[in-house]
mmCIF file of C-alpha atoms and ligand atoms in Angstrom:
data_model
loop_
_atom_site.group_PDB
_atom_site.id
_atom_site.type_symbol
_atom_site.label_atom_id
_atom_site.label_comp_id
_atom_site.label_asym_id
_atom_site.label_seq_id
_atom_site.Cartn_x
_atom_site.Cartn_y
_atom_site.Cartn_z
ATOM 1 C CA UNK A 271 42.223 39.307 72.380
ATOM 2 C CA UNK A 272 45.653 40.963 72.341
ATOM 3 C CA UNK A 273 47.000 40.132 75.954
ATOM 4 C CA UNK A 274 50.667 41.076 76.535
ATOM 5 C CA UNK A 275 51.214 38.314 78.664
ATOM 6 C CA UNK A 276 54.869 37.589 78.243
ATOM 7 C CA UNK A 277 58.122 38.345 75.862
ATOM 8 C CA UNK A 278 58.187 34.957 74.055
ATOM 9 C CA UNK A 279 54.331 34.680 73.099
ATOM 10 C CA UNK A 280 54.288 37.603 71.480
ATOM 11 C CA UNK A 281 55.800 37.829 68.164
ATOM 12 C CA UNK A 282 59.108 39.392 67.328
ATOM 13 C CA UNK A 283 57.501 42.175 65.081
ATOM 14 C CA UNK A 284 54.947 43.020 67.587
ATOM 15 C CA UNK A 285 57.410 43.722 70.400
ATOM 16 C CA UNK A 286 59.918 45.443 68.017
ATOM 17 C CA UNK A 287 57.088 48.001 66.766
ATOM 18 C CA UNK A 288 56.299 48.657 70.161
ATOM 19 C CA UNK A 289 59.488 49.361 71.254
ATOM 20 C CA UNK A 290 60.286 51.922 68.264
ATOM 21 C CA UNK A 291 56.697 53.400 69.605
ATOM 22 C CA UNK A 292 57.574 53.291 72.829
ATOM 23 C CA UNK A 293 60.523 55.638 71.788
ATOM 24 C CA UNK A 294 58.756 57.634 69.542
ATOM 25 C CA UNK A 295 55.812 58.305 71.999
ATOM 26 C CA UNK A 296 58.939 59.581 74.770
ATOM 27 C CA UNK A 297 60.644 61.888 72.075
ATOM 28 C CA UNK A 298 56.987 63.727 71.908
ATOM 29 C CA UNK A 299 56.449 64.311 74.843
ATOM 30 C CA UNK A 300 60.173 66.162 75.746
ATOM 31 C CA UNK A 301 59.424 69.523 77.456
ATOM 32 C CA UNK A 302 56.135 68.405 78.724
ATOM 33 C CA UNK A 303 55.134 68.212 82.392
ATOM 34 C CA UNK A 304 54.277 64.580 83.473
ATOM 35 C CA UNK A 305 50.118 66.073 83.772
ATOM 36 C CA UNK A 306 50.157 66.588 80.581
ATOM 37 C CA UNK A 307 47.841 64.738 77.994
ATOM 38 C CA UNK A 308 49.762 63.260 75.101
ATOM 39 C CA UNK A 309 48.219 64.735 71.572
ATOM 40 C CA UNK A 310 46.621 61.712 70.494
ATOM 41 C CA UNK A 311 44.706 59.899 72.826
ATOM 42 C CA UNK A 312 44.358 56.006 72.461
ATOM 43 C CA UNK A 313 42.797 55.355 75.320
ATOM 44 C CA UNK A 314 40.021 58.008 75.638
ATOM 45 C CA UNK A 315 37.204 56.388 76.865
ATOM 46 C CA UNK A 316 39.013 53.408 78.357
ATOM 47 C CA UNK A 317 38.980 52.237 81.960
ATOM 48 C CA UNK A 318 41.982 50.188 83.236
ATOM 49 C CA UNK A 319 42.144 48.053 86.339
ATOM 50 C CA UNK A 320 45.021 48.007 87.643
ATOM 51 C CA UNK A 321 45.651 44.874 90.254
ATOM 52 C CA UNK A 322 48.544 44.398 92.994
ATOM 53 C CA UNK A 323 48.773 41.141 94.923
ATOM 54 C CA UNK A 324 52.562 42.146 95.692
ATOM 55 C CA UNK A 325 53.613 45.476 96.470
ATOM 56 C CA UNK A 326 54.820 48.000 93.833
ATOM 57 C CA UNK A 327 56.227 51.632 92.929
ATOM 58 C CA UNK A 328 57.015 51.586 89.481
ATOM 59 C CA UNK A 329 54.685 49.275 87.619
ATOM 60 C CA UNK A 330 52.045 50.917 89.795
ATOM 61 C CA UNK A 331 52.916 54.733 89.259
ATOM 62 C CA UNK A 332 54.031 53.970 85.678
ATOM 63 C CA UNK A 333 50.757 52.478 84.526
ATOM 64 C CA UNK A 334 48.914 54.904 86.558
ATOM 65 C CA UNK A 335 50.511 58.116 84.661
ATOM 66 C CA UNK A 336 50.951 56.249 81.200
ATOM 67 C CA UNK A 337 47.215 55.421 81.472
ATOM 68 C CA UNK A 338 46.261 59.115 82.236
ATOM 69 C CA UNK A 339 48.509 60.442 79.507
ATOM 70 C CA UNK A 340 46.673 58.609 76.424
ATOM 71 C CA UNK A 341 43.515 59.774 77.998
ATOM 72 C CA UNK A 342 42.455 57.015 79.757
ATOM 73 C CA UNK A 343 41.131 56.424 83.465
ATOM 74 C CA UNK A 344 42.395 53.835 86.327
ATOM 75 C CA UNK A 345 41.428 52.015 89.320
ATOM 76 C CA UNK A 346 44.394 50.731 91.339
ATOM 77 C CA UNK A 347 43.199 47.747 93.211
ATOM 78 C CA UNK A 348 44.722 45.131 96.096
ATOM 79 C CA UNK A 349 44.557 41.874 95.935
ATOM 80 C CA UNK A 350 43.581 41.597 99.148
ATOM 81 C CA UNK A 351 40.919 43.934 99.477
ATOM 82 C CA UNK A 352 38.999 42.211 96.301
ATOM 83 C CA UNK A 353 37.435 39.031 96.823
ATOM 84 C CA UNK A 354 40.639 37.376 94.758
ATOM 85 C CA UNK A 355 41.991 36.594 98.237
ATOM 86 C CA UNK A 356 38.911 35.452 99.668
ATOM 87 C CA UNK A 357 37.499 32.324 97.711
ATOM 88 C CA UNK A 358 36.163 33.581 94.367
ATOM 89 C CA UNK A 359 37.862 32.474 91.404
ATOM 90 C CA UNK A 360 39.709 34.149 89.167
ATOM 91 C CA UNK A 361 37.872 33.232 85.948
ATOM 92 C CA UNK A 362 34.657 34.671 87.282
ATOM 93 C CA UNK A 363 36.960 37.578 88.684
ATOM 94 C CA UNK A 364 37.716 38.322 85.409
ATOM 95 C CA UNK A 365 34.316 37.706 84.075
ATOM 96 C CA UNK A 366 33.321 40.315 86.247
ATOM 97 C CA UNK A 367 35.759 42.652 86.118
ATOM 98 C CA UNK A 368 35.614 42.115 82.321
ATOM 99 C CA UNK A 369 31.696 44.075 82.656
ATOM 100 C CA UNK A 370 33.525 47.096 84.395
ATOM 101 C CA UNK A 371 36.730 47.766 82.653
ATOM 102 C CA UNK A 372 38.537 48.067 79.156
ATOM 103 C CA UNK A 373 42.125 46.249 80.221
ATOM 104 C CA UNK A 374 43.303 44.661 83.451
ATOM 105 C CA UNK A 375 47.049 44.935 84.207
ATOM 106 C CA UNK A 376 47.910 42.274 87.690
ATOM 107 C CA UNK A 377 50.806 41.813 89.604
ATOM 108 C CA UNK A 378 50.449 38.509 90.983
ATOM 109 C CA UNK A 379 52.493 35.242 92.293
ATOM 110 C CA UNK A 380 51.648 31.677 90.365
ATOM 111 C CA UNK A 381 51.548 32.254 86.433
ATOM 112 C CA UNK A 382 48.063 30.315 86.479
ATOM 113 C CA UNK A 383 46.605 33.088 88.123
ATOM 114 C CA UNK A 384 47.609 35.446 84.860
ATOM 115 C CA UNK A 385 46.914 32.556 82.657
ATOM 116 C CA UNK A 386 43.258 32.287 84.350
ATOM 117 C CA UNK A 387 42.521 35.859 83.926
ATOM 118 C CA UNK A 388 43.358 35.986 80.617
ATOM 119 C CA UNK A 389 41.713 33.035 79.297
ATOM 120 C CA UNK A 390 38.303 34.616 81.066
ATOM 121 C CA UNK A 391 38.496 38.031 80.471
ATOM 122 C CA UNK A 392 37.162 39.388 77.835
ATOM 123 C CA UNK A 393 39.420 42.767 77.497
ATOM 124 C CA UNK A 394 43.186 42.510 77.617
ATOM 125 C CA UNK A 395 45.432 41.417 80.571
ATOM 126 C CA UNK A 396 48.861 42.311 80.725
ATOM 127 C CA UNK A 397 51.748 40.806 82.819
ATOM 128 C CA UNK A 398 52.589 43.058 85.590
ATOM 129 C CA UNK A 399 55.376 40.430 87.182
ATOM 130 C CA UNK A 400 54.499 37.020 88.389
ATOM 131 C CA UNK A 401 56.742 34.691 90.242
ATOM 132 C CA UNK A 402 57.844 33.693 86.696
ATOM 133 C CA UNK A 403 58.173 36.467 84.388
ATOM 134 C CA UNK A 404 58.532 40.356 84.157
ATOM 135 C CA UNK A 405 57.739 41.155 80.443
ATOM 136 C CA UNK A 406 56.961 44.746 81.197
ATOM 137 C CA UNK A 407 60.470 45.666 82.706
ATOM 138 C CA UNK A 408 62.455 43.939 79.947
ATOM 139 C CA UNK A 409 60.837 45.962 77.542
ATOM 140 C CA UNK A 410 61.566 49.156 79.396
ATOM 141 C CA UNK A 411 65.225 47.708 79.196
ATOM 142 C CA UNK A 412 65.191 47.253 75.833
ATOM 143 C CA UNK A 413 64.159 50.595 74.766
ATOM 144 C CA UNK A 414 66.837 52.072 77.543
ATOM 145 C CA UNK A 415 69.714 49.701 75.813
ATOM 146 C CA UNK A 416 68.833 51.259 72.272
ATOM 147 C CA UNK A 417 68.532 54.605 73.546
ATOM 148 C CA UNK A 418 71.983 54.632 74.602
ATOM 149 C CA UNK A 419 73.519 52.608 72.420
ATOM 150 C CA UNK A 420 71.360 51.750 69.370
ATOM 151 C CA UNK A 421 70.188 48.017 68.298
ATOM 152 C CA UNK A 422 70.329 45.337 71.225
ATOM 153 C CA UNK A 423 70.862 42.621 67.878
ATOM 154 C CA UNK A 424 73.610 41.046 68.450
ATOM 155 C CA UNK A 425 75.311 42.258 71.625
ATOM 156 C CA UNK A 426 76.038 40.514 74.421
ATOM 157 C CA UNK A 427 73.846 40.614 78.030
ATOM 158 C CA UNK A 428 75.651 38.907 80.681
ATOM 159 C CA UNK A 429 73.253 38.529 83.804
ATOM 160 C CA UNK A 430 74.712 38.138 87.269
ATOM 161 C CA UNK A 431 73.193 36.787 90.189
ATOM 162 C CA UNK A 432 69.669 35.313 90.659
ATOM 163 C CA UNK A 433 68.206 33.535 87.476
ATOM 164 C CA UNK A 434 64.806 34.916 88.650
ATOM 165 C CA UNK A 435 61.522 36.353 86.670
ATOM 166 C CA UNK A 436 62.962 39.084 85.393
ATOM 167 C CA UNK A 437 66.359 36.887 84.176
ATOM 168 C CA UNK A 438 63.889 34.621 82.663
ATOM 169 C CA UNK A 439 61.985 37.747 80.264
ATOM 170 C CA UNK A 440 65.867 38.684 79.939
ATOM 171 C CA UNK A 441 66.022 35.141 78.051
ATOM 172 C CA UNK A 442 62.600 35.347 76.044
ATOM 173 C CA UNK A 443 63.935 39.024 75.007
ATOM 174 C CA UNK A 444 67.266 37.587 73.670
ATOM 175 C CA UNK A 445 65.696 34.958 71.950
ATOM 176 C CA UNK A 446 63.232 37.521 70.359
ATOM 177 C CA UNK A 447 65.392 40.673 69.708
ATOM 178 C CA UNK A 448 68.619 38.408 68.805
ATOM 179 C CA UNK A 449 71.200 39.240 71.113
ATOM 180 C CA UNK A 450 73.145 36.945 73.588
ATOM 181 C CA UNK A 451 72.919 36.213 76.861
ATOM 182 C CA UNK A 452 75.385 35.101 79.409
ATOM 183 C CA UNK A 453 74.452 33.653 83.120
ATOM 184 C CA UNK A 454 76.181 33.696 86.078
ATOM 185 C CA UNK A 455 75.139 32.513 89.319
ATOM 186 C CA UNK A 456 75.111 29.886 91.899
ATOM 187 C CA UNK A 457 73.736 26.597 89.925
ATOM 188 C CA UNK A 458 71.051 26.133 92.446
ATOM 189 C CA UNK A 459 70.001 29.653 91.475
ATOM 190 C CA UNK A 460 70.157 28.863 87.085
ATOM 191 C CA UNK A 461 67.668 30.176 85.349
ATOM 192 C CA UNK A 462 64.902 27.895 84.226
ATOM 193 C CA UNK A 463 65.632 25.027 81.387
ATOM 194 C CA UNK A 464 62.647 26.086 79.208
ATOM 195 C CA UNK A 465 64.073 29.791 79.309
ATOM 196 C CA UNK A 466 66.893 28.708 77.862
ATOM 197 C CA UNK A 467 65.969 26.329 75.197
ATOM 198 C CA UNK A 468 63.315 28.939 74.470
ATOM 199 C CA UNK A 469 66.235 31.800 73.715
ATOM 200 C CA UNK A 470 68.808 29.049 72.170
ATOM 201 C CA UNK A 471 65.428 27.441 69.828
ATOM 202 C CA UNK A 472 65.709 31.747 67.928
ATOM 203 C CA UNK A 473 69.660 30.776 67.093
ATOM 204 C CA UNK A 474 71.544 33.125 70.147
ATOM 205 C CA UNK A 475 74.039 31.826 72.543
ATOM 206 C CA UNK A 476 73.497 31.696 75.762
ATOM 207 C CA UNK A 477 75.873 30.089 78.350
ATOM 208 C CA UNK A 478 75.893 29.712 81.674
ATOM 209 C CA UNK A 479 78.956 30.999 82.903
ATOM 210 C CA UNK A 480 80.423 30.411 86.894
ATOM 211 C CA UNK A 481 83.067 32.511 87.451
ATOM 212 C CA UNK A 482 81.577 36.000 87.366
ATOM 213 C CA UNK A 483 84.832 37.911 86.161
ATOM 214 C CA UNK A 484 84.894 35.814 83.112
ATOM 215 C CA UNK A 485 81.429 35.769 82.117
ATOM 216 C CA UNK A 486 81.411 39.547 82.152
ATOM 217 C CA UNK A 487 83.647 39.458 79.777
ATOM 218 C CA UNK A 488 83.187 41.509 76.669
ATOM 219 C CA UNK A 489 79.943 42.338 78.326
ATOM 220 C CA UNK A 490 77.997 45.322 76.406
ATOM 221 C CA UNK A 491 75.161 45.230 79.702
ATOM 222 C CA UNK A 492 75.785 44.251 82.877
ATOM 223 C CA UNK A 493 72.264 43.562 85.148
ATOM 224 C CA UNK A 494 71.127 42.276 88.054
ATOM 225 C CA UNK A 495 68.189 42.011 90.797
ATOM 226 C CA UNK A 496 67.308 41.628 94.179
ATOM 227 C CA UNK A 497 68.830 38.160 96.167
ATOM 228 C CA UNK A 498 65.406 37.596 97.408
ATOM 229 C CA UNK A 499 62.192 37.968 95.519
ATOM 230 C CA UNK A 500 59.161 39.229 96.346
ATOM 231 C CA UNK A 501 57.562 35.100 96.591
ATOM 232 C CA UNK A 502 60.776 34.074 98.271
ATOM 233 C CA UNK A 503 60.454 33.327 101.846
ATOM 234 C CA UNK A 504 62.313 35.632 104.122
ATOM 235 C CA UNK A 505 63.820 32.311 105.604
ATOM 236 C CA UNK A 506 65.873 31.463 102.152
ATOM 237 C CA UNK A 507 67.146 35.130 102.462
ATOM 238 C CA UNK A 508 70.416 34.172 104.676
ATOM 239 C CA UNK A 509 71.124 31.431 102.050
ATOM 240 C CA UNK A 510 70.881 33.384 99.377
ATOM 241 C CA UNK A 511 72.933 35.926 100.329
ATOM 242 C CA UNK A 512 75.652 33.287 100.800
ATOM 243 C CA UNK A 513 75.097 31.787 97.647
ATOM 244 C CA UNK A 514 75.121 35.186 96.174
ATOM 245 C CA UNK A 515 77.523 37.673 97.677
ATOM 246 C CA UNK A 516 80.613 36.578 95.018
ATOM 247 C CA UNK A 517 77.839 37.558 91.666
ATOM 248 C CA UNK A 518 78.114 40.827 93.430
ATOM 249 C CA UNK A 519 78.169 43.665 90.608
ATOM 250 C CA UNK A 520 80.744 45.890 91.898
ATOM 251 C CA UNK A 521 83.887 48.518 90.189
ATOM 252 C CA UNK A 522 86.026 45.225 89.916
ATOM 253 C CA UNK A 523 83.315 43.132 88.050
ATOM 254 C CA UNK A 524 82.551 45.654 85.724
ATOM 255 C CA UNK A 525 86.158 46.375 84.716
ATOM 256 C CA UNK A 526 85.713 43.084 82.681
ATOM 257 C CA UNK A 527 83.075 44.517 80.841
ATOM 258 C CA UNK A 528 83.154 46.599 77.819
ATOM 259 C CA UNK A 529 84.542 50.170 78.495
ATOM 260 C CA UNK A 530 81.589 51.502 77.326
ATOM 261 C CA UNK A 531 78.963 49.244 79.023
ATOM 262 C CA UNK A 532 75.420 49.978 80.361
ATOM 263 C CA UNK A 533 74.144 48.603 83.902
ATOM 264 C CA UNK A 534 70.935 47.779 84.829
ATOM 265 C CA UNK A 535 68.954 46.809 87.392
ATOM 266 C CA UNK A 536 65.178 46.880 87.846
ATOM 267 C CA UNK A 537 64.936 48.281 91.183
ATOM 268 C CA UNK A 538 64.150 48.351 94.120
ATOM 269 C CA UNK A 539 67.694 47.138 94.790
ATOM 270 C CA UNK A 540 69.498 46.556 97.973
ATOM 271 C CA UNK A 541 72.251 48.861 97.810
ATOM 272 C CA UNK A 542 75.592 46.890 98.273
ATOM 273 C CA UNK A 543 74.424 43.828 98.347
ATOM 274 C CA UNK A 544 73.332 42.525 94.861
ATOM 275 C CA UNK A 545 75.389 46.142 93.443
ATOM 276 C CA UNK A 546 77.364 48.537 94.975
ATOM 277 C CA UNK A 547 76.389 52.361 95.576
ATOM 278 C CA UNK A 548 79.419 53.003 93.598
ATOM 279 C CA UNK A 549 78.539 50.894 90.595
ATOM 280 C CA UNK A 550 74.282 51.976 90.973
ATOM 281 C CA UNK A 551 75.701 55.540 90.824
ATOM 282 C CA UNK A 552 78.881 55.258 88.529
ATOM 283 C CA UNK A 553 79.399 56.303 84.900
ATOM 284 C CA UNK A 554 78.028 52.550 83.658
ATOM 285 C CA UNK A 555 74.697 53.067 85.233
ATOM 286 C CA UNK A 556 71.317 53.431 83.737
ATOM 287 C CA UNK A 557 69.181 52.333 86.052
ATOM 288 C CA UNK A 558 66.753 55.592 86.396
ATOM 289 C CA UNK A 559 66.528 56.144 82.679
ATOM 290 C CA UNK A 560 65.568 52.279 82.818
ATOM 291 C CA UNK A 561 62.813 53.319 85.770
ATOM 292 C CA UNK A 562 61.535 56.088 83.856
ATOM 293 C CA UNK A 563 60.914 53.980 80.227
ATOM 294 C CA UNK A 564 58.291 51.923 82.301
ATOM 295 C CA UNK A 565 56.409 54.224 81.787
ATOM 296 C CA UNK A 566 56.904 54.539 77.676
ATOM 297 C CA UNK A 567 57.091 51.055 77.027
ATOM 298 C CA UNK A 568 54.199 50.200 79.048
ATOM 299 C CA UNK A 569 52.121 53.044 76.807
ATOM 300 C CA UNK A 570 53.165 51.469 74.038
ATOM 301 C CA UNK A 571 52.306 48.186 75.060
ATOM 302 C CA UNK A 572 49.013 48.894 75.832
ATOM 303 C CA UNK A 573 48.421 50.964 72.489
ATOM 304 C CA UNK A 574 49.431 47.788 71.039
ATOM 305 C CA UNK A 575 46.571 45.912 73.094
ATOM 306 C CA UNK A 576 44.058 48.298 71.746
ATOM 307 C CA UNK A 577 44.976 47.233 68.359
ATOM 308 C CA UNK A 578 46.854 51.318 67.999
HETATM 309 N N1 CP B 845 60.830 47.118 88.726
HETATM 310 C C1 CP B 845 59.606 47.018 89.264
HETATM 311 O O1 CP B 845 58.729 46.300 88.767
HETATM 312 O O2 CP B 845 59.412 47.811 90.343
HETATM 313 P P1 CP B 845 58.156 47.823 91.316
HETATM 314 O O3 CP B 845 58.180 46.514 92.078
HETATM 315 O O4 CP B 845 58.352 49.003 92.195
HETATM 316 O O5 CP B 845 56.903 47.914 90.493
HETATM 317 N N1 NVA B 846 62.696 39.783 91.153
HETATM 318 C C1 NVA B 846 61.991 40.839 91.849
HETATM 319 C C2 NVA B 846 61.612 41.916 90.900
HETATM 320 C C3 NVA B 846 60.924 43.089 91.521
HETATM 321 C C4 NVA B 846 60.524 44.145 90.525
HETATM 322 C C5 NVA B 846 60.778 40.272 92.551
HETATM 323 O O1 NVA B 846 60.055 39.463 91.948
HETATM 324 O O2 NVA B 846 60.577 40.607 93.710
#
């Protein structure tokens, strides 16, 4: 079964074919309204569940529309509401659900929950975040890097701040599409040792970089993310400001970079904390191009899991 579960389990030719389709599938739909079906329809015919256990906009609305566009239907269901949260399992969950619908895309906390669903289901399960990963925004990030400024190989990605889920698919992608990747960050806050020994084990560098100025050095993309994640508790957030505040991405910091570097963040960001209004908004920034390829690399992603 073709589950996209995460960056670094899928091979290297399977996520670079579905990036070029990913771009491919945008440039034919330019001019069209967002209603509009695309002219080939993978998914007539298919129903996808779509699952939240943490809140959403953009994996949620993305799906939703990307789903709708290849012909397909949805159901966007909570966590909570389902019986998830209330004692049954997730294998028979996904047993069950497996009966109803095509593909099931969840948003959930602990990566065994993902894992679980995907061993029992018998239709494909994709990774909308976990506490872990975020496969589906990296690739979105990929295909925004390109777009702007053609092949990610070889580059250099210098992430500041929290070495969270989506830092850690920032690792798996560097390892897979051959760039390298620069953290810095508070050690306590250092991205995950199997991350990194995943991305070095493909031949790129990655280092890990304290003093923000000079890890941005050279820098052809800038990101960053929220201080506090969704499955932090709100009681680490004082803390982790602390720890954060000088990984700030601000005018100064990015006057290291590259003239011509990109920005990104995943959003929804806290405006002047973990970046600045100037730098979200500034000539660097491609943070809503980023939002809107969601939506094209998650079509292509699930064309992909439909064997298309
Ligand atoms: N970037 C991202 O996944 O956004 P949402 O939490 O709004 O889905
Ligand atoms: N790191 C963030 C990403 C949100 C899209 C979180 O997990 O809350």
């Amino acid at each position: 079964m073709p589950n996209f579960l995460d960056i670094h389990t899928t091979s290297a030719e399977d996520l670079r074919h579905m990036i070029d389709s990913a771009r491919a599938m945008k440039d034919a739909r330019k001019g069209r309204s967002k209603g509009e079906l695309d002219d080939d329809l993978p998914l007539a015919g298919k129903m996808v569940a779509l699952i939240f256990e943490k809140p959403s906009t953009r994996t949620r609305v993305s799906f939703d529309v990307g789903v709708r566009q290849m012909g397909g239907q949805t159901m966007v269901l909570s966590g909570k509401e389902m019986q998830l949260g209330h004692g049954e399992t997730i294998a028979d969950t996904a047993r069950v659900l497996s009966r109803y619908v095509d593909m099931i895309m969840i948003r959930t906390f602990e990566e065994a929950t993902l894992q679980e669903m995907a061993e029992y289901a018998s239709v494909p399960v994709i990774n909308g975040l976990t506490n872990r990963t975020h496969p589906c925004q990296i690739m979105a990030d990929i295909v925004t890097y390109e777009e702007h400024r053609g092949p990610i190989r070889g580059r250099k990605v210098v992430w500041s701040g929290d070495g969270n889920n989506v830092c850690a698919s920032f690792l798996h992608a560097a390892g897979q599409f051959g760039f390298d990747f620069t953290f810095t960050g508070p050690q306590v806050l250092d991205p995950e040792r199997e991350w990194i020994d995943f991305a070095r084990s493909k031949g790129v560098n990655v280092e890990i970089e304290r003093d923000p100025a000079k890890a941005v050095s050279g820098a052809d993309l800038v990101v960053t993310d929220t201080w506090v994640s969704m499955h932090d508790p709100e009681s680490a957030k004082e803390r982790r400001h602390n720890l954060l505040r000088a990984y700030q991405v601000n005018e100064e910091l990015m006057s290291h970079a590259k003239p011509d570097a990109l920005f990104m963040h995943c959003l929804p960001a806290h405006r002047n904390d973990e970046a600045t209004s100037a730098v979200m908004d500034g000539p660097h920034s491609v943070i809503f191009d980023e939002a809107e390829n969601r939506l094209h690399a998650q079509k292509a992603v699930m064309r992909w899991c439909f064997g298309k």
